[in-house]
GROMACS .gro file of C-alpha atoms in nm:
model
  503
    1MET     CA    1   6.121  19.347   3.536
    2ASP     CA    2   6.153  19.725   3.524
    3SER     CA    3   6.438  19.935   3.655
    4ASP     CA    4   6.274  19.984   3.997
    5GLN     CA    5   6.237  19.608   4.046
    6PHE     CA    6   6.593  19.562   3.922
    7ARG     CA    7   6.716  19.805   4.188
    8GLU     CA    8   6.535  19.610   4.458
    9PHE     CA    9   6.650  19.271   4.328
   10GLY     CA   10   7.008  19.389   4.276
   11LYS     CA   11   7.036  19.544   4.622
   12ALA     CA   12   6.891  19.230   4.778
   13MET     CA   13   7.143  19.016   4.594
   14VAL     CA   14   7.435  19.239   4.698
   15ASP     CA   15   7.324  19.202   5.060
   16TYR     CA   16   7.289  18.826   5.016
   17ILE     CA   17   7.641  18.791   4.869
   18ALA     CA   18   7.793  19.006   5.144
   19ASP     CA   19   7.613  18.804   5.413
   20TYR     CA   20   7.717  18.478   5.246
   21LEU     CA   21   8.085  18.571   5.249
   22ASP     CA   22   8.069  18.723   5.598
   23ASN     CA   23   7.926  18.397   5.737
   24ILE     CA   24   8.090  18.143   5.510
   25ARG     CA   25   8.284  17.989   5.801
   26ASN     CA   26   7.953  17.864   5.941
   27ARG     CA   27   7.898  17.638   5.639
   28LYS     CA   28   8.061  17.301   5.589
   29VAL     CA   29   8.303  17.340   5.300
   30LEU     CA   30   8.167  17.035   5.115
   31PRO     CA   31   7.798  16.968   5.042
   32SER     CA   32   7.607  16.663   5.167
   33VAL     CA   33   7.418  16.578   4.850
   34ASN     CA   34   7.417  16.301   4.592
   35PRO     CA   35   7.405  16.327   4.212
   36GLY     CA   36   7.056  16.424   4.102
   37TYR     CA   37   6.968  16.598   4.430
   38LEU     CA   38   6.851  16.917   4.257
   39GLN     CA   39   6.597  16.777   4.013
   40PRO     CA   40   6.319  16.705   4.267
   41THR     CA   41   6.355  17.057   4.414
   42ILE     CA   42   6.241  17.238   4.099
   43PRO     CA   43   5.955  17.188   3.849
   44GLN     CA   44   6.014  16.964   3.551
   45GLU     CA   45   5.931  17.247   3.309
   46ALA     CA   46   5.984  17.623   3.294
   47PRO     CA   47   5.699  17.832   3.445
   48GLN     CA   48   5.435  17.958   3.206
   49THR     CA   49   5.418  18.296   3.376
   50GLY     CA   50   5.693  18.498   3.532
   51GLU     CA   51   5.760  18.480   3.905
   52ASN     CA   52   5.840  18.754   4.152
   53TRP     CA   53   6.209  18.802   4.221
   54LYS     CA   54   6.149  18.746   4.591
   55SER     CA   55   6.042  18.389   4.517
   56ILE     CA   56   6.368  18.334   4.329
   57MET     CA   57   6.568  18.472   4.623
   58GLU     CA   58   6.386  18.240   4.862
   59ASP     CA   59   6.488  17.936   4.658
   60ILE     CA   60   6.862  18.007   4.662
   61GLU     CA   61   6.911  17.851   5.005
   62ARG     CA   62   6.666  17.568   4.933
   63VAL     CA   63   6.787  17.470   4.586
   64ILE     CA   64   7.137  17.603   4.522
   65MET     CA   65   7.330  17.629   4.847
   66PRO     CA   66   7.286  17.265   4.954
   67GLY     CA   67   7.487  17.164   4.647
   68VAL     CA   68   7.761  17.428   4.661
   69THR     CA   69   8.124  17.349   4.736
   70HIS     CA   70   8.236  17.666   4.909
   71TRP     CA   71   8.557  17.755   4.727
   72HIS     CA   72   8.592  18.081   4.917
   73SER     CA   73   8.562  17.920   5.256
   74PRO     CA   74   8.877  17.963   5.469
   75ASN     CA   75   8.852  17.585   5.515
   76PHE     CA   76   8.889  17.514   5.144
   77HIS     CA   77   9.248  17.392   5.092
   78ALA     CA   78   9.211  17.188   4.771
   79TYR     CA   79   9.324  17.247   4.412
   80CYS     CA   80   9.433  17.613   4.379
   81PRO     CA   81   9.266  17.939   4.482
   82THR     CA   82   8.985  18.083   4.276
   83ALA     CA   83   9.003  18.455   4.324
   84ASN     CA   84   8.722  18.667   4.461
   85SER     CA   85   8.688  19.025   4.580
   86TYR     CA   86   8.416  19.284   4.609
   87PRO     CA   87   8.576  19.515   4.348
   88GLY     CA   88   8.593  19.217   4.111
   89ILE     CA   89   8.227  19.136   4.170
   90VAL     CA   90   8.126  19.497   4.101
   91GLY     CA   91   8.335  19.493   3.783
   92GLU     CA   92   8.142  19.184   3.670
   93MET     CA   93   7.817  19.366   3.740
   94LEU     CA   94   7.914  19.657   3.518
   95SER     CA   95   8.037  19.421   3.246
   96ALA     CA   96   7.702  19.244   3.250
   97GLY     CA   97   7.518  19.575   3.254
   98ILE     CA   98   7.703  19.714   2.952
   99GLY     CA   99   7.673  19.376   2.782
  100CYS     CA  100   7.897  19.451   2.485
  101VAL     CA  101   8.062  19.188   2.264
  102GLY     CA  102   8.418  19.310   2.211
  103PHE     CA  103   8.535  19.107   1.914
  104SER     CA  104   8.684  19.413   1.741
  105TRP     CA  105   8.785  19.766   1.827
  106MET     CA  106   8.478  19.904   1.651
  107SER     CA  107   8.237  19.673   1.832
  108SER     CA  108   8.325  19.849   2.159
  109PRO     CA  109   8.638  20.067   2.164
  110ALA     CA  110   8.651  20.093   2.544
  111CYS     CA  111   8.644  19.712   2.575
  112THR     CA  112   8.953  19.675   2.356
  113GLU     CA  113   9.144  19.979   2.477
  114LEU     CA  114   9.100  19.911   2.850
  115GLU     CA  115   9.217  19.552   2.792
  116VAL     CA  116   9.527  19.679   2.610
  117ALA     CA  117   9.600  19.913   2.903
  118MET     CA  118   9.533  19.651   3.172
  119MET     CA  119   9.757  19.395   3.004
  120ASN     CA  120  10.033  19.656   3.006
  121TRP     CA  121   9.970  19.732   3.374
  122LEU     CA  122   9.969  19.364   3.459
  123GLY     CA  123  10.277  19.278   3.252
  124LYS     CA  124  10.476  19.556   3.418
  125LEU     CA  125  10.343  19.450   3.757
  126ILE     CA  126  10.491  19.100   3.732
  127GLY     CA  127  10.811  19.207   3.555
  128LEU     CA  128  10.755  19.067   3.205
  129PRO     CA  129  11.011  19.175   2.942
  130GLU     CA  130  10.894  19.482   2.753
  131GLU     CA  131  10.874  19.300   2.419
  132PHE     CA  132  10.565  19.114   2.546
  133LEU     CA  133  10.370  19.434   2.614
  134ASN     CA  134  10.127  19.619   2.392
  135CYS     CA  135  10.321  19.939   2.458
  136SER     CA  136  10.647  19.803   2.318
  137ASN     CA  137  10.790  19.898   1.979
  138GLY     CA  138  10.758  19.539   1.861
  139SER     CA  139  10.457  19.325   1.778
  140GLY     CA  140  10.412  19.172   2.121
  141GLY     CA  141  10.099  19.214   2.325
  142GLY     CA  142   9.856  19.072   2.576
  143ILE     CA  143   9.499  18.947   2.581
  144ILE     CA  144   9.260  18.822   2.848
  145GLN     CA  145   9.162  18.462   2.774
  146GLY     CA  146   8.908  18.254   2.962
  147SER     CA  147   9.153  18.012   3.119
  148ALA     CA  148   9.511  17.888   3.116
  149SER     CA  149   9.378  17.580   2.939
  150GLU     CA  150   9.260  17.796   2.649
  151SER     CA  151   9.593  17.978   2.637
  152THR     CA  152   9.790  17.654   2.620
  153PHE     CA  153   9.567  17.528   2.339
  154ILE     CA  154   9.580  17.858   2.149
  155ALA     CA  155   9.960  17.865   2.176
  156LEU     CA  156   9.978  17.506   2.048
  157LEU     CA  157   9.763  17.586   1.744
  158THR     CA  158   9.970  17.896   1.675
  159ALA     CA  159  10.295  17.701   1.704
  160LYS     CA  160  10.153  17.438   1.470
  161GLU     CA  161  10.063  17.691   1.201
  162ARG     CA  162  10.397  17.869   1.237
  163MET     CA  163  10.593  17.545   1.200
  164VAL     CA  164  10.394  17.435   0.895
  165ARG     CA  165  10.438  17.776   0.733
  166ASN     CA  166  10.812  17.780   0.800
  167ILE     CA  167  10.860  17.430   0.657
  168LYS     CA  168  10.647  17.507   0.351
  169ASN     CA  169  10.855  17.818   0.284
  170VAL     CA  170  11.167  17.600   0.258
  171HIS     CA  171  11.003  17.289   0.109
  172PRO     CA  172  10.690  17.404  -0.079
  173GLN     CA  173  10.646  17.062  -0.235
  174LEU     CA  174  10.573  16.895   0.100
  175ASP     CA  175  10.214  16.808   0.182
  176GLU     CA  176  10.070  17.017   0.467
  177GLY     CA  177   9.879  16.723   0.613
  178LEU     CA  178  10.194  16.511   0.617
  179ILE     CA  179  10.385  16.784   0.801
  180LYS     CA  180  10.111  16.818   1.065
  181ALA     CA  181  10.103  16.443   1.116
  182LYS     CA  182  10.471  16.447   1.217
  183LEU     CA  183  10.454  16.731   1.473
  184VAL     CA  184  10.516  16.653   1.840
  185ALA     CA  185  10.502  16.858   2.163
  186TYR     CA  186  10.670  16.829   2.502
  187THR     CA  187  10.593  16.906   2.864
  188SER     CA  188  10.669  16.756   3.203
  189ASP     CA  189  10.485  16.472   3.371
  190GLN     CA  190  10.391  16.728   3.639
  191ALA     CA  191  10.214  16.965   3.397
  192ASN     CA  192   9.845  17.033   3.436
  193SER     CA  193   9.604  16.792   3.269
  194SER     CA  194   9.496  17.074   3.037
  195VAL     CA  195   9.838  17.063   2.869
  196GLU     CA  196   9.793  16.701   2.771
  197LYS     CA  197   9.437  16.783   2.662
  198ALA     CA  198   9.567  17.062   2.439
  199GLY     CA  199   9.777  16.805   2.256
  200MET     CA  200   9.472  16.582   2.212
  201LEU     CA  201   9.254  16.864   2.080
  202GLY     CA  202   9.531  16.994   1.855
  203SER     CA  203   9.615  16.648   1.716
  204MET     CA  204   9.975  16.681   1.833
  205PRO     CA  205  10.120  16.407   2.056
  206MET     CA  206  10.222  16.559   2.389
  207ARG     CA  207  10.526  16.388   2.541
  208LEU     CA  208  10.502  16.387   2.923
  209LEU     CA  209  10.870  16.393   3.014
  210PRO     CA  210  11.004  16.273   3.351
  211THR     CA  211  11.112  16.535   3.603
  212ASP     CA  212  11.390  16.549   3.860
  213GLN     CA  213  11.350  16.487   4.234
  214ASN     CA  214  11.200  16.834   4.277
  215GLY     CA  215  10.941  16.793   4.002
  216CYS     CA  216  11.129  17.010   3.749
  217LEU     CA  217  11.180  16.942   3.380
  218ARG     CA  218  11.549  16.966   3.294
  219LYS     CA  219  11.746  17.040   2.981
  220GLU     CA  220  11.896  16.692   2.931
  221THR     CA  221  11.555  16.524   2.941
  222LEU     CA  222  11.409  16.761   2.681
  223GLU     CA  223  11.713  16.731   2.454
  224GLU     CA  224  11.700  16.351   2.464
  225ALA     CA  225  11.329  16.347   2.374
  226ILE     CA  226  11.384  16.589   2.087
  227SER     CA  227  11.675  16.385   1.954
  228ASN     CA  228  11.480  16.059   1.971
  229ASP     CA  229  11.185  16.209   1.782
  230LYS     CA  230  11.401  16.368   1.515
  231ASN     CA  231  11.578  16.034   1.461
  232ALA     CA  232  11.234  15.875   1.420
  233GLY     CA  233  11.149  16.122   1.142
  234LEU     CA  234  10.918  16.337   1.355
  235ILE     CA  235  10.915  16.717   1.383
  236PRO     CA  236  10.948  16.873   1.733
  237CYS     CA  237  10.724  17.179   1.748
  238TYR     CA  238  10.599  17.295   2.089
  239VAL     CA  239  10.715  17.299   2.452
  240VAL     CA  240  10.511  17.389   2.760
  241ALA     CA  241  10.714  17.482   3.067
  242THR     CA  242  10.534  17.515   3.400
  243LEU     CA  243  10.603  17.774   3.667
  244GLY     CA  244  10.414  17.628   3.962
  245THR     CA  245  10.292  17.276   3.882
  246THR     CA  246   9.948  17.169   3.999
  247GLY     CA  247  10.065  16.890   4.225
  248THR     CA  248  10.353  17.045   4.418
  249CYS     CA  249  10.399  17.396   4.270
  250ALA     CA  250  10.738  17.304   4.120
  251PHE     CA  251  10.912  17.536   3.876
  252ASP     CA  252  11.071  17.423   3.551
  253ASN     CA  253  11.414  17.566   3.476
  254LEU     CA  254  11.356  17.821   3.200
  255GLU     CA  255  11.723  17.916   3.178
  256GLU     CA  256  11.792  17.555   3.074
  257LEU     CA  257  11.487  17.489   2.859
  258GLY     CA  258  11.477  17.826   2.684
  259PRO     CA  259  11.806  17.798   2.490
  260VAL     CA  260  11.710  17.447   2.375
  261CYS     CA  261  11.380  17.577   2.235
  262ARG     CA  262  11.553  17.873   2.074
  263ARG     CA  263  11.815  17.649   1.910
  264GLU     CA  264  11.559  17.396   1.786
  265LYS     CA  265  11.313  17.670   1.680
  266LEU     CA  266  11.037  17.534   1.905
  267TRP     CA  267  10.755  17.749   2.039
  268LEU     CA  268  10.801  17.784   2.417
  269HIS     CA  269  10.482  17.849   2.612
  270ILE     CA  270  10.500  17.918   2.986
  271ASP     CA  271  10.208  17.813   3.206
  272ALA     CA  272  10.224  18.005   3.535
  273ALA     CA  273   9.851  17.979   3.607
  274TYR     CA  274   9.865  17.983   3.988
  275ALA     CA  275  10.214  18.096   4.084
  276GLY     CA  276  10.238  18.378   3.831
  277SER     CA  277  10.055  18.614   4.065
  278ALA     CA  278  10.347  18.586   4.310
  279PHE     CA  279  10.572  18.765   4.061
  280VAL     CA  280  10.405  19.088   4.169
  281CYS     CA  281  10.647  19.051   4.463
  282PRO     CA  282  11.003  19.118   4.339
  283GLU     CA  283  11.151  18.859   4.576
  284TYR     CA  284  10.989  18.576   4.376
  285ARG     CA  285  11.082  18.689   4.025
  286TYR     CA  286  11.400  18.482   4.029
  287LEU     CA  287  11.168  18.187   3.962
  288MET     CA  288  11.087  18.327   3.616
  289ARG     CA  289  11.448  18.376   3.506
  290GLY     CA  290  11.469  18.275   3.143
  291VAL     CA  291  11.122  18.409   3.058
  292GLU     CA  292  11.285  18.611   2.779
  293TYR     CA  293  11.311  18.286   2.579
  294ALA     CA  294  10.932  18.239   2.576
  295ASP     CA  295  10.706  18.287   2.277
  296SER     CA  296  10.399  18.307   2.500
  297PHE     CA  297  10.332  18.341   2.872
  298ASP     CA  298  10.013  18.297   3.072
  299PHE     CA  299   9.895  18.328   3.431
  300ASN     CA  300   9.555  18.354   3.597
  301PRO     CA  301   9.471  18.668   3.795
  302HIS     CA  302   9.150  18.476   3.869
  303LYS     CA  303   9.348  18.231   4.081
  304TRP     CA  304   9.544  18.441   4.329
  305MET     CA  305   9.508  18.809   4.243
  306MET     CA  306   9.152  18.867   4.369
  307VAL     CA  307   9.006  18.902   4.016
  308ASN     CA  308   8.694  18.692   3.972
  309SER     CA  309   8.695  18.414   3.714
  310ASP     CA  310   8.733  18.416   3.426
  311CYS     CA  311   9.046  18.622   3.369
  312SER     CA  312   9.354  18.451   3.226
  313ALA     CA  313   9.631  18.686   3.114
  314MET     CA  314   9.820  18.573   2.804
  315TRP     CA  315  10.107  18.755   2.633
  316VAL     CA  316  10.284  18.673   2.307
  317ARG     CA  317  10.616  18.795   2.178
  318ASN     CA  318  10.483  18.829   1.824
  319SER     CA  319  10.107  18.875   1.785
  320ARG     CA  320  10.142  18.835   1.407
  321HIS     CA  321  10.167  18.458   1.456
  322LEU     CA  322   9.834  18.457   1.643
  323VAL     CA  323   9.661  18.661   1.376
  324GLU     CA  324   9.796  18.438   1.100
  325ALA     CA  325   9.665  18.130   1.280
  326PHE     CA  326   9.318  18.261   1.370
  327ASN     CA  327   9.227  18.527   1.115
  328VAL     CA  328   8.899  18.449   0.938
  329ASP     CA  329   8.754  18.777   0.813
  330ARG     CA  330   8.410  18.871   0.686
  331ILE     CA  331   8.282  19.196   0.543
  332TYR     CA  332   8.052  19.246   0.843
  333LEU     CA  333   8.355  19.237   1.076
  334GLN     CA  334   8.564  19.492   0.891
  335HIS     CA  335   8.599  19.855   0.998
  336GLU     CA  336   8.802  20.161   0.901
  337HIS     CA  337   9.042  20.143   1.198
  338GLU     CA  338   9.175  19.792   1.136
  339GLY     CA  339   9.544  19.757   1.211
  340VAL     CA  340   9.557  20.059   1.443
  341ALA     CA  341   9.436  19.870   1.753
  342PRO     CA  342   9.408  19.495   1.818
  343ASP     CA  343   9.100  19.315   1.696
  344TYR     CA  344   9.099  19.047   1.963
  345ARG     CA  345   8.884  18.809   1.760
  346HIS     CA  346   9.210  18.722   1.580
  347TRP     CA  347   9.380  18.635   1.912
  348GLN     CA  348   9.137  18.372   2.039
  349ILE     CA  349   8.919  18.076   1.945
  350SER     CA  350   8.576  18.233   1.987
  351LEU     CA  351   8.448  18.542   1.809
  352GLY     CA  352   8.260  18.699   2.099
  353ARG     CA  353   8.419  18.815   2.421
  354ARG     CA  354   8.305  18.986   2.742
  355PHE     CA  355   8.431  19.313   2.889
  356ARG     CA  356   8.662  19.129   3.132
  357ALA     CA  357   8.912  19.413   3.165
  358LEU     CA  358   8.665  19.605   3.384
  359LYS     CA  359   8.703  19.375   3.684
  360LEU     CA  360   9.081  19.374   3.643
  361TRP     CA  361   9.077  19.755   3.636
  362PHE     CA  362   8.854  19.773   3.945
  363VAL     CA  363   9.074  19.531   4.143
  364LEU     CA  364   9.408  19.688   4.050
  365ARG     CA  365   9.280  20.035   4.138
  366SER     CA  366   9.107  19.926   4.459
  367TYR     CA  367   9.398  19.730   4.607
  368GLY     CA  368   9.696  19.890   4.437
  369VAL     CA  369  10.030  19.716   4.397
  370GLU     CA  370  10.092  19.726   4.772
  371GLY     CA  371   9.758  19.566   4.853
  372ILE     CA  372   9.812  19.279   4.611
  373GLN     CA  373  10.165  19.223   4.737
  374LYS     CA  374  10.036  19.217   5.095
  375HIS     CA  375   9.775  18.957   5.001
  376ILE     CA  376  10.026  18.727   4.831
  377ARG     CA  377  10.286  18.758   5.107
  378SER     CA  378  10.035  18.701   5.386
  379GLN     CA  379   9.907  18.379   5.225
  380ILE     CA  380  10.261  18.251   5.180
  381GLU     CA  381  10.328  18.326   5.548
  382LEU     CA  382  10.020  18.125   5.645
  383ALA     CA  383  10.156  17.833   5.444
  384HIS     CA  384  10.490  17.863   5.627
  385TYR     CA  385  10.300  17.854   5.956
  386PHE     CA  386  10.121  17.536   5.852
  387GLU     CA  387  10.451  17.384   5.737
  388LYS     CA  388  10.596  17.435   6.085
  389LEU     CA  389  10.296  17.261   6.242
  390VAL     CA  390  10.358  16.960   6.019
  391LYS     CA  391  10.730  16.947   6.091
  392ASP     CA  392  10.675  16.970   6.467
  393ASP     CA  393  10.443  16.668   6.479
  394SER     CA  394  10.614  16.328   6.471
  395ARG     CA  395  10.312  16.155   6.315
  396PHE     CA  396  10.366  16.340   5.989
  397GLU     CA  397  10.636  16.367   5.729
  398PHE     CA  398  10.689  16.693   5.544
  399ALA     CA  399  10.720  16.638   5.168
  400CYS     CA  400  10.762  16.981   5.005
  401SER     CA  401  10.626  17.333   5.003
  402SER     CA  402  10.608  17.618   4.754
  403MET     CA  403  10.418  17.947   4.757
  404GLY     CA  404  10.088  17.885   4.939
  405LEU     CA  405  10.108  17.504   4.912
  406VAL     CA  406  10.237  17.247   5.162
  407CYS     CA  407  10.253  16.873   5.089
  408PHE     CA  408  10.283  16.618   5.371
  409ARG     CA  409  10.198  16.258   5.454
  410MET     CA  410  10.152  16.030   5.751
  411LYS     CA  411  10.471  15.847   5.843
  412ALA     CA  412  10.266  15.531   5.872
  413GLY     CA  413  10.253  15.512   5.493
  414ASP     CA  414  10.042  15.566   5.182
  415ARG     CA  415   9.745  15.358   5.292
  416LEU     CA  416   9.689  15.552   5.611
  417THR     CA  417   9.755  15.882   5.435
  418GLN     CA  418   9.481  15.796   5.188
  419THR     CA  419   9.254  15.706   5.480
  420LEU     CA  420   9.328  16.048   5.629
  421VAL     CA  421   9.219  16.223   5.309
  422ASP     CA  422   8.908  16.007   5.280
  423LYS     CA  423   8.797  16.071   5.637
  424LEU     CA  424   8.861  16.443   5.615
  425THR     CA  425   8.647  16.453   5.301
  426GLN     CA  426   8.369  16.257   5.472
  427ARG     CA  427   8.363  16.498   5.767
  428LYS     CA  428   8.339  16.798   5.529
  429ASN     CA  429   8.494  17.043   5.775
  430ILE     CA  430   8.798  17.108   5.556
  431TYR     CA  431   8.873  17.008   5.199
  432VAL     CA  432   9.212  16.877   5.086
  433ILE     CA  433   9.314  16.659   4.793
  434PRO     CA  434   9.613  16.427   4.732
  435CYS     CA  435   9.888  16.397   4.476
  436TYR     CA  436  10.204  16.189   4.433
  437PHE     CA  437  10.548  16.324   4.520
  438GLN     CA  438  10.860  16.113   4.467
  439GLY     CA  439  10.642  15.804   4.443
  440ASN     CA  440  10.458  15.871   4.770
  441TYR     CA  441  10.092  15.954   4.826
  442VAL     CA  442  10.083  16.297   4.989
  443VAL     CA  443   9.823  16.548   5.105
  444ARG     CA  444   9.811  16.892   4.942
  445PHE     CA  445   9.717  17.175   5.179
  446VAL     CA  446   9.674  17.506   4.994
  447VAL     CA  447   9.593  17.848   5.138
  448CYS     CA  448   9.313  17.939   4.899
  449SER     CA  449   9.056  18.183   5.031
  450ARG     CA  450   9.135  18.554   5.061
  451LEU     CA  451   8.944  18.529   5.392
  452THR     CA  452   9.188  18.279   5.543
  453GLU     CA  453   9.346  18.382   5.874
  454ILE     CA  454   9.578  18.209   6.119
  455ARG     CA  455   9.273  18.088   6.316
  456ASP     CA  456   9.159  17.900   6.004
  457ILE     CA  457   9.497  17.731   5.970
  458ASP     CA  458   9.474  17.631   6.336
  459TYR     CA  459   9.123  17.496   6.278
  460GLY     CA  460   9.238  17.292   5.979
  461TRP     CA  461   9.534  17.154   6.171
  462ARG     CA  462   9.313  17.051   6.467
  463GLU     CA  463   9.087  16.869   6.222
  464ILE     CA  464   9.384  16.687   6.067
  465CYS     CA  465   9.525  16.594   6.409
  466GLU     CA  466   9.193  16.466   6.534
  467VAL     CA  467   9.136  16.243   6.232
  468ALA     CA  468   9.498  16.121   6.236
  469SER     CA  469   9.463  16.025   6.603
  470GLU     CA  470   9.145  15.830   6.531
  471ILE     CA  471   9.314  15.642   6.248
  472LEU     CA  472   9.630  15.558   6.439
  473ASN     CA  473   9.450  15.464   6.762
  474GLY     CA  474   9.222  15.237   6.564
  475TYR     CA  475   9.520  15.056   6.417
  476ILE     CA  476   9.690  15.028   6.756
  477THR     CA  477   9.387  14.875   6.928
  478GLY     CA  478   9.243  14.685   6.634
  479LYS     CA  479   9.519  14.577   6.398
  480PRO     CA  480   9.858  14.598   6.564
  481ASN     CA  481  10.163  14.533   6.351
  482GLY     CA  482  10.531  14.578   6.404
  483GLU     CA  483  10.574  14.886   6.190
  484LEU     CA  484  10.293  15.082   6.350
  485VAL     CA  485  10.368  14.975   6.707
  486SER     CA  486  10.730  15.079   6.673
  487LEU     CA  487  10.621  15.414   6.532
  488LEU     CA  488  10.354  15.480   6.791
  489THR     CA  489  10.542  15.451   7.118
  490VAL     CA  490  10.388  15.602   7.428
  491SER     CA  491  10.644  15.882   7.436
  492ASN     CA  492  10.573  15.975   7.078
  493ARG     CA  493  10.201  15.981   7.144
  494SER     CA  494  10.253  16.218   7.433
  495LYS     CA  495  10.469  16.445   7.221
  496ARG     CA  496  10.208  16.451   6.948
  497ARG     CA  497   9.933  16.548   7.192
  498GLU     CA  498  10.145  16.840   7.308
  499ASN     CA  499  10.199  16.954   6.950
  500CYS     CA  500   9.830  16.941   6.857
  501ILE     CA  501   9.658  17.271   6.914
  502GLU     CA  502   9.399  17.256   7.191
  503GLN     CA  503   9.035  17.269   7.086
   0.00000   0.00000   0.00000
């Protein structure tokens, strides 16, 4: 392919992507395929001779799109958002075009220096303490990782090496392997699965501590777990606090947990993967009070800040601990400017890294602070609108809400709530997933797509109401029981019909 063909192919693809996003509402959010669907649609071996790009374009709809879950559909309300914007896409194009591998300053100075600048912009934007920034007088700084999962794992490994080093400094006779075998970590039972996985990969037991009625990890619970482990001869090492849990977007109390970690000399990592973007709005920064106690902090601009994946922003109070944990040097990696600017290979697991700061730069400049704030606030308002719909309908019970997430259930109980989720998934018009809140099975409804408007919330609510009516009417006519009959009186059914938005 020469440059002329590339221009044609690239322009055709830009048009295809724009058309795809412009018309994404016309596609069912979930695909109707089974595992293995793709294999019969393509040859069993790679072609011997190259094909024209137009043939490749023709196969996108035939081969790829039937198996795509449309995460950017306004009808996608599962998991958390995955960010997307045209400036972010163009930034990815330029990153791919330059194609550098920015493992050190010398390997591509612009790659390192723009990342340093963007992590300063971003840290100031969400109100991080200055000591976490690259522009501070201390040794703090930020780096773009691939995911919050990576950041949690990297922080665990760093905490592990720091703890072993500190103990060996005091007790040099102790065996390093014995010390590592006694290390333990802590998080809440509401933390993301990646936190528990980090403990598995890092060979450090991760205690999943119970939370209060709001899903928050509290001081007393952490202190009790630490005390029990110390009495058992173990060594507490690492704590992960969550700002915006996956299930219900609950916030751990940093002002309580932070002093405990500081007193016990435990590494405190803060996982704010989804909700961290909201801190661009000053009115939500009260939720990060106590962040000054953290050793590391991470959130994902690729979740809610319109920066395409992957782009996970991680800051550390003292980058020296990262370098000490991950520094493996070779003569072919050395250069004359070492120590003047970060060599990010010492801040991550992999050696190679892409020019991810470009898309962050493009998005921040294209939208500005005001544009990003408007996006966050408008999605939270849409969630408030959906919350009111739930509360006004007597068939449903509101469970909790936070940021762009609303959790609710059918008053008829867990079994019918699960049936609701199952039937909605089968219909494929909207996509929601469940979780447990205070022992109850609830539905999570998240405002995910940047394209979501109030009409999409209305559409989703009509879909939920229609399926709920089918379920409840089926139980009334087919399997009456005392609990359901008492709940579904004629007057209540009339009220519910009035509350459902007309088709």
